[in-house]
XYZ file of C-alpha atoms in Angstrom:
457
model
C -40.209 -22.516 0.062
C -36.776 -23.182 1.615
C -35.816 -25.602 -1.175
C -37.038 -23.081 -3.746
C -34.946 -20.301 -2.220
C -31.873 -22.500 -2.138
C -32.345 -23.385 -5.795
C -32.749 -19.734 -6.731
C -29.589 -18.804 -4.876
C -27.691 -21.601 -6.653
C -28.905 -20.328 -10.018
C -27.624 -16.829 -9.275
C -24.214 -18.131 -8.197
C -23.933 -20.417 -11.213
C -24.712 -17.462 -13.444
C -21.905 -15.603 -11.651
C -19.444 -18.458 -12.242
C -20.484 -18.769 -15.881
C -20.026 -15.029 -16.389
C -16.475 -15.124 -15.003
C -15.174 -18.413 -16.394
C -17.225 -19.026 -19.554
C -17.264 -16.610 -22.495
C -20.386 -18.191 -24.022
C -23.844 -16.997 -22.953
C -26.039 -19.345 -20.899
C -29.642 -18.592 -22.002
C -31.252 -20.855 -19.387
C -29.355 -19.195 -16.516
C -30.106 -15.723 -17.893
C -33.833 -16.393 -18.204
C -34.041 -17.915 -14.742
C -32.063 -15.050 -13.204
C -34.352 -12.432 -14.754
C -37.343 -14.208 -13.237
C -35.634 -14.375 -9.825
C -34.693 -10.676 -9.571
C -38.123 -9.695 -10.867
C -39.794 -11.846 -8.191
C -37.571 -10.264 -5.521
C -38.562 -6.771 -6.642
C -35.008 -5.971 -7.744
C -34.102 -4.067 -10.933
C -32.896 -6.079 -13.913
C -29.950 -3.660 -14.090
C -28.356 -5.995 -11.524
C -27.917 -8.505 -14.325
C -26.258 -6.081 -16.734
C -22.437 -6.142 -16.267
C -22.221 -2.894 -18.237
C -23.987 -0.980 -15.461
C -21.727 0.043 -12.567
C -22.690 -0.240 -8.900
C -22.661 3.565 -8.673
C -25.214 3.774 -11.496
C -27.425 1.144 -9.877
C -27.385 2.986 -6.540
C -27.997 6.305 -8.287
C -31.094 4.917 -9.988
C -32.254 2.934 -6.964
C -30.975 4.739 -3.818
C -32.514 2.199 -1.409
C -30.027 -0.421 -2.641
C -27.052 1.614 -1.366
C -27.470 0.448 2.235
C -27.961 -3.139 1.068
C -24.681 -3.100 -0.874
C -22.943 -1.600 2.168
C -24.118 -4.500 4.351
C -22.949 -7.351 2.161
C -19.687 -8.216 3.952
C -20.543 -11.701 5.193
C -22.315 -12.623 1.967
C -19.309 -11.573 -0.152
C -17.149 -14.121 1.703
C -19.685 -16.851 0.955
C -19.805 -15.939 -2.716
C -16.007 -15.829 -2.965
C -16.049 -19.502 -2.002
C -18.134 -20.082 -5.105
C -15.676 -18.179 -7.308
C -12.670 -20.057 -5.895
C -9.083 -19.178 -6.700
C -9.245 -18.999 -10.467
C -10.640 -20.577 -13.569
C -9.689 -24.178 -12.778
C -12.257 -26.814 -13.616
C -13.933 -28.510 -10.610
C -12.235 -31.753 -9.657
C -14.355 -34.871 -10.157
C -13.966 -38.595 -9.657
C -14.291 -41.034 -12.532
C -17.924 -41.733 -13.336
C -19.732 -44.201 -15.489
C -20.443 -43.281 -19.094
C -23.247 -40.793 -19.411
C -23.179 -39.855 -15.704
C -22.583 -36.173 -14.924
C -21.317 -34.513 -11.793
C -23.585 -31.798 -10.395
C -21.493 -29.161 -8.622
C -22.964 -27.890 -5.392
C -23.399 -24.175 -4.823
C -21.880 -22.698 -1.670
C -23.746 -23.543 1.515
C -24.449 -21.137 4.337
C -27.307 -21.613 6.805
C -29.411 -24.750 6.778
C -32.466 -22.623 6.054
C -32.261 -20.304 3.067
C -34.677 -17.402 3.173
C -35.666 -14.821 0.597
C -33.209 -12.377 2.226
C -30.285 -14.669 1.407
C -31.448 -14.919 -2.205
C -31.677 -11.130 -2.404
C -28.166 -10.793 -1.015
C -26.930 -13.400 -3.490
C -28.279 -11.269 -6.334
C -26.423 -8.193 -5.063
C -23.195 -10.103 -4.378
C -23.329 -11.678 -7.828
C -23.693 -8.244 -9.398
C -20.699 -6.895 -7.495
C -18.340 -9.816 -8.138
C -19.346 -10.092 -11.796
C -18.590 -6.402 -12.352
C -15.184 -6.705 -10.676
C -13.917 -10.092 -11.884
C -15.499 -10.455 -15.352
C -13.320 -7.917 -17.167
C -13.696 -9.451 -20.628
C -11.312 -8.650 -23.472
C -10.698 -6.048 -26.129
C -9.947 -2.341 -25.875
C -10.861 -0.560 -22.637
C -12.116 3.020 -22.554
C -11.408 5.613 -19.872
C -15.052 5.382 -18.782
C -14.843 1.595 -18.415
C -11.643 1.825 -16.357
C -13.116 4.483 -14.075
C -16.283 2.398 -13.610
C -14.257 -0.715 -12.756
C -12.148 1.220 -10.247
C -15.283 2.420 -8.467
C -16.762 -1.090 -8.418
C -13.491 -2.446 -6.997
C -13.747 0.252 -4.346
C -17.187 -1.069 -3.347
C -15.699 -4.554 -2.998
C -12.779 -3.361 -0.858
C -15.095 -1.440 1.460
C -17.369 -4.426 1.913
C -14.516 -6.815 2.629
C -12.995 -4.464 5.181
C -9.295 -3.925 5.895
C -8.417 -7.590 6.478
C -10.494 -9.088 3.684
C -9.540 -6.283 1.310
C -5.878 -7.041 1.924
C -6.383 -10.637 0.830
C -7.684 -9.647 -2.621
C -5.536 -6.523 -3.089
C -3.010 -8.329 -5.271
C -5.734 -9.858 -7.466
C -7.409 -6.476 -7.955
C -4.055 -4.883 -8.805
C -3.473 -7.514 -11.499
C -6.947 -6.994 -12.954
C -6.475 -3.239 -13.025
C -3.058 -3.580 -14.660
C -4.638 -5.717 -17.399
C -7.366 -3.125 -17.996
C -4.835 -0.290 -18.208
C -2.676 -2.274 -20.641
C -5.707 -2.662 -22.925
C -6.359 1.072 -23.081
C -5.276 3.275 -25.932
C -3.671 5.426 -23.299
C -1.986 7.921 -25.601
C -5.292 8.698 -27.322
C -7.052 9.066 -23.972
C -4.383 11.423 -22.631
C -4.556 13.579 -25.759
C -8.266 14.209 -25.101
C -8.757 16.367 -21.953
C -12.347 15.155 -21.538
C -11.301 11.497 -21.566
C -8.195 12.117 -19.459
C -10.314 13.778 -16.781
C -12.191 10.490 -16.331
C -9.027 8.615 -15.343
C -8.528 7.861 -11.664
C -4.839 7.706 -10.665
C -3.658 4.256 -9.578
C -0.400 2.327 -9.348
C -1.127 0.442 -12.580
C -1.887 3.644 -14.445
C 1.151 5.367 -12.959
C 3.420 2.557 -14.149
C 2.115 2.866 -17.704
C 2.563 6.639 -17.639
C 6.152 6.356 -16.409
C 6.985 3.743 -19.045
C 5.495 5.780 -21.876
C 6.391 9.335 -20.815
C 9.179 9.615 -23.406
C 6.581 9.110 -26.173
C 4.189 11.780 -24.896
C 4.137 15.470 -25.727
C 1.876 18.488 -25.614
C -1.550 17.962 -24.091
C -0.963 14.236 -23.556
C 2.230 14.863 -21.574
C 0.574 17.596 -19.507
C -2.326 15.286 -18.633
C 0.093 12.465 -17.774
C 2.045 14.731 -15.416
C -1.186 15.867 -13.783
C -2.209 12.264 -13.116
C 1.233 11.379 -11.732
C 1.190 14.391 -9.397
C -2.337 13.587 -8.188
C -1.336 10.017 -7.359
C 1.863 11.141 -5.622
C -0.097 13.605 -3.482
C -2.656 10.952 -2.522
C -0.003 8.459 -1.435
C 2.024 11.151 0.313
C -0.982 12.160 2.399
C -1.368 8.585 3.666
C 2.350 8.064 4.333
C 2.759 11.440 6.024
C 0.179 10.400 8.598
C 2.151 7.216 9.327
C 5.373 9.145 9.828
C 3.921 11.784 12.185
C 5.910 12.516 15.336
C 8.909 10.563 14.039
C 11.306 13.233 15.277
C 10.427 13.105 18.961
C 14.160 12.712 19.637
C 15.902 12.117 22.962
C 16.778 14.552 25.717
C 20.397 15.680 25.648
C 21.424 15.527 29.318
C 24.733 17.241 28.600
C 22.940 20.551 27.931
C 21.918 22.459 31.116
C 18.189 23.258 31.316
C 17.059 26.783 30.565
C 16.133 28.577 33.795
C 12.809 29.972 32.631
C 9.384 29.714 34.239
C 7.846 27.332 31.696
C 10.643 24.813 32.353
C 10.177 24.887 36.152
C 9.745 21.361 37.522
C 7.333 22.093 40.393
C 7.026 18.517 41.690
C 10.774 17.977 41.839
C 11.354 21.397 43.408
C 8.900 20.623 46.224
C 10.353 17.142 46.764
C 13.938 18.387 46.956
C 13.015 21.166 49.432
C 10.869 19.164 51.841
C 13.619 19.375 54.477
C 12.923 23.123 54.579
C 9.327 22.646 55.762
C 8.569 24.818 58.817
C 5.712 23.314 60.862
C 5.337 26.400 63.039
C 4.250 28.735 60.257
C 3.310 25.846 57.916
C 5.446 27.087 55.092
C 7.897 25.462 52.715
C 11.014 27.513 52.209
C 12.601 26.956 48.802
C 16.290 27.558 48.535
C 16.810 25.803 45.193
C 14.731 25.604 42.020
C 14.797 22.650 39.625
C 14.094 22.887 35.893
C 13.182 20.357 33.225
C 15.724 19.547 30.553
C 14.268 20.100 27.090
C 17.269 20.344 24.770
C 17.291 17.743 21.964
C 20.241 16.369 20.073
C 20.740 18.285 16.872
C 23.092 15.951 14.953
C 21.036 14.812 11.925
C 20.664 11.133 11.119
C 21.692 10.312 7.556
C 19.295 8.137 5.564
C 20.546 6.712 2.275
C 17.763 5.174 0.178
C 18.840 3.039 -2.787
C 16.017 1.979 -5.103
C 16.095 -0.641 -7.841
C 14.214 0.978 -10.752
C 13.906 -2.174 -12.866
C 10.394 -2.892 -14.087
C 9.580 -5.447 -11.400
C 10.118 -2.890 -8.627
C 7.929 0.012 -9.797
C 5.447 -0.218 -6.897
C 8.224 -0.205 -4.298
C 10.104 2.546 -6.111
C 7.103 4.875 -6.119
C 6.268 4.281 -2.461
C 9.872 4.628 -1.267
C 10.502 7.733 -3.354
C 7.520 9.411 -1.710
C 8.542 8.124 1.722
C 12.087 9.467 1.254
C 10.682 12.909 0.430
C 8.604 12.884 3.620
C 11.572 11.991 5.808
C 13.649 14.587 3.955
C 11.211 17.197 5.221
C 11.921 16.338 8.865
C 14.399 18.585 10.704
C 16.709 15.851 12.031
C 17.087 13.710 8.921
C 19.565 14.109 6.041
C 18.153 12.034 3.185
C 20.016 10.899 0.056
C 18.280 9.043 -2.781
C 19.882 6.805 -5.428
C 18.103 4.896 -8.206
C 19.744 2.226 -10.318
C 19.353 -0.412 -13.001
C 22.546 -1.078 -14.976
C 23.608 2.472 -14.069
C 23.119 4.539 -10.923
C 21.788 8.084 -10.671
C 21.951 10.369 -7.630
C 18.490 11.889 -7.193
C 19.271 13.661 -3.917
C 18.858 17.205 -5.387
C 15.189 16.381 -6.071
C 14.485 14.211 -3.013
C 12.030 16.778 -1.622
C 9.849 16.453 -4.742
C 8.886 12.828 -5.533
C 7.066 13.995 -8.662
C 10.314 15.299 -10.155
C 12.155 12.156 -9.032
C 9.707 9.876 -10.812
C 9.950 11.889 -14.013
C 13.733 11.358 -13.952
C 13.563 7.580 -13.566
C 13.609 5.077 -16.403
C 11.759 1.871 -15.658
C 13.093 -1.406 -16.945
C 16.532 -2.763 -17.730
C 18.751 -5.018 -15.682
C 20.363 -4.783 -12.254
C 23.866 -3.736 -11.215
C 23.829 -3.321 -7.449
C 27.611 -2.834 -7.076
C 27.375 0.314 -9.239
C 24.778 1.744 -6.845
C 26.845 0.730 -3.818
C 29.868 2.542 -5.256
C 27.757 5.708 -5.313
C 26.294 5.140 -1.839
C 29.488 4.327 0.108
C 31.080 7.820 -0.077
C 27.915 9.199 1.530
C 28.570 7.144 4.692
C 30.615 9.546 6.848
C 29.239 8.626 10.304
C 28.335 4.902 10.142
C 26.601 4.607 13.536
C 24.372 7.553 12.642
C 23.505 6.247 9.168
C 20.736 3.987 7.894
C 21.022 2.372 4.449
C 17.658 1.333 3.001
C 18.130 -0.890 -0.049
C 14.964 -1.691 -2.037
C 15.337 -4.482 -4.596
C 14.330 -8.019 -5.483
C 18.114 -8.739 -5.259
C 18.327 -10.748 -8.480
C 21.902 -9.703 -9.276
C 23.106 -12.972 -10.870
C 26.916 -12.847 -11.286
C 27.093 -9.655 -9.182
C 25.411 -11.218 -6.137
C 28.580 -12.034 -4.203
C 30.293 -8.624 -4.565
C 27.086 -6.777 -3.667
C 26.505 -8.911 -0.592
C 30.115 -8.516 0.574
C 29.895 -4.727 0.282
C 26.623 -4.706 2.237
C 28.146 -6.946 4.881
C 31.114 -4.551 5.146
C 29.012 -1.422 5.743
C 26.890 -3.319 8.265
C 29.973 -4.413 10.217
C 31.159 -0.818 10.152
C 28.082 0.229 12.165
C 25.597 1.240 9.461
C 21.959 0.293 10.118
C 21.176 -1.841 7.037
C 17.530 -2.356 6.060
C 17.142 -4.604 2.974
C 13.657 -4.276 1.529
C 12.097 -6.771 -0.862
C 8.850 -4.904 -1.358
C 6.827 -2.066 0.028
C 3.839 -2.288 -2.231
C 0.060 -2.435 -2.097
C -0.228 -6.222 -2.249
C 2.713 -7.085 0.015
C 3.846 -9.770 -2.440
C 7.290 -9.694 -4.014
C 9.729 -12.303 -5.246
C 13.057 -11.910 -3.417
C 16.212 -13.819 -4.359
C 16.397 -16.688 -1.792
C 20.217 -16.540 -1.865
C 20.162 -12.994 -0.497
C 17.226 -13.637 1.814
C 19.079 -16.419 3.660
C 22.288 -14.415 4.021
C 20.555 -11.262 5.233
C 18.744 -13.326 7.861
C 22.005 -14.889 9.041
C 23.527 -11.406 9.238
C 20.729 -10.267 11.551
C 19.172 -7.926 8.977
C 16.185 -9.874 7.608
C 14.521 -8.643 4.430
C 11.427 -6.538 4.928
C 8.896 -7.766 2.411
C 5.411 -6.445 2.986
C 3.497 -3.256 3.361
C 5.206 0.052 3.751
C 4.146 0.364 7.409
C 6.919 -2.108 8.262
C 9.566 0.158 6.757
C 8.104 3.218 8.463
C 8.277 1.368 11.800
C 11.939 0.427 11.284
C 12.929 3.956 10.292
C 11.086 5.493 13.239
C 12.923 3.145 15.599
C 16.252 4.246 14.145
C 15.468 7.956 14.361
C 13.884 8.041 17.832
């Protein structure tokens, strides 16, 4: 029975591979797969890519716990999928001889449980990675987003991070295939959309062409996404303003500031052994005053199309820091021109509506706007978010950054603060920033939060 189970598992995985990499139907694999799931007592809905995982679990509630426990099996199946649609490598063979690819191996003994798990894993990965072609409806996008959510939960934080970039690309492709303006004009369809970075990018690019109901629905989606991201980032920034004690300010002589331990220690010489009493002739109080000079944070964001993910995250992050009592935040966005968005820094939604994605880069123009804001260099942090592809303006931009850094400004060059952590950064700038002692941050936004907290504490 072991050999039979192994064969059945291979059939299910080969059907998965065919579904992802081959547009033509494979009748033999389909027929065999139907027989396998029927023999396992599983619903044939597992073989229908048009049925979402949520719908399967709703119809067959007992399968919910099985999908939740698929973590280790997902990793095995991912080995079958590989890194893309490349054909399997094969050595030269004699005429007429065919290579037989081997399905992924796990344990030496394959039981019926492994075959059952293979059926569930195949369903999940097929739904997520076989996105097909043609126009995508709001319902299809929402279903795919939920299926992708199942995959991320099963892979966990570490495994989910590894596929985050791939899922973002798939989602972006689905959004680009939507008739988004038509969907937004229909409140019922628009309500089915789940805010995401890919959808937000499309909305920001197309906002000038929207009006009426479509524009209202677009703004609602943008605000919902901003609020979701802000909630996550706000948690990461908590207690940033702990501050340092200002020893130059005398402590307030009130009861709640009384330092009992220090008072006893300093008066021990007044201990009277005869009546066993400690006579206190001096009280000591804790110092609680904090420095009140605000730190100035200048955030400069490249709003060219390649930086949309970073721009959204950093705009929201700037608004959170702007809400802290000891931080004076200024926000500048630029492409070939620069715009001072500081008046709206407390509202990232309004900031995003005022940005125009796309265009080229002119960093020196943004620096010319940022430099007058530097009035106390040692108490200023300059966060510059860009891929730093400035071409003929590279040298002047770098020299101006080097100058403010030498003047005492805390310079934090950022290549990306996005969901995938991947971003192309100009190697010319990367090498020079490293030599200057200000290496480019290029990863998840937690790294930037950590750097800013260190500066403010």
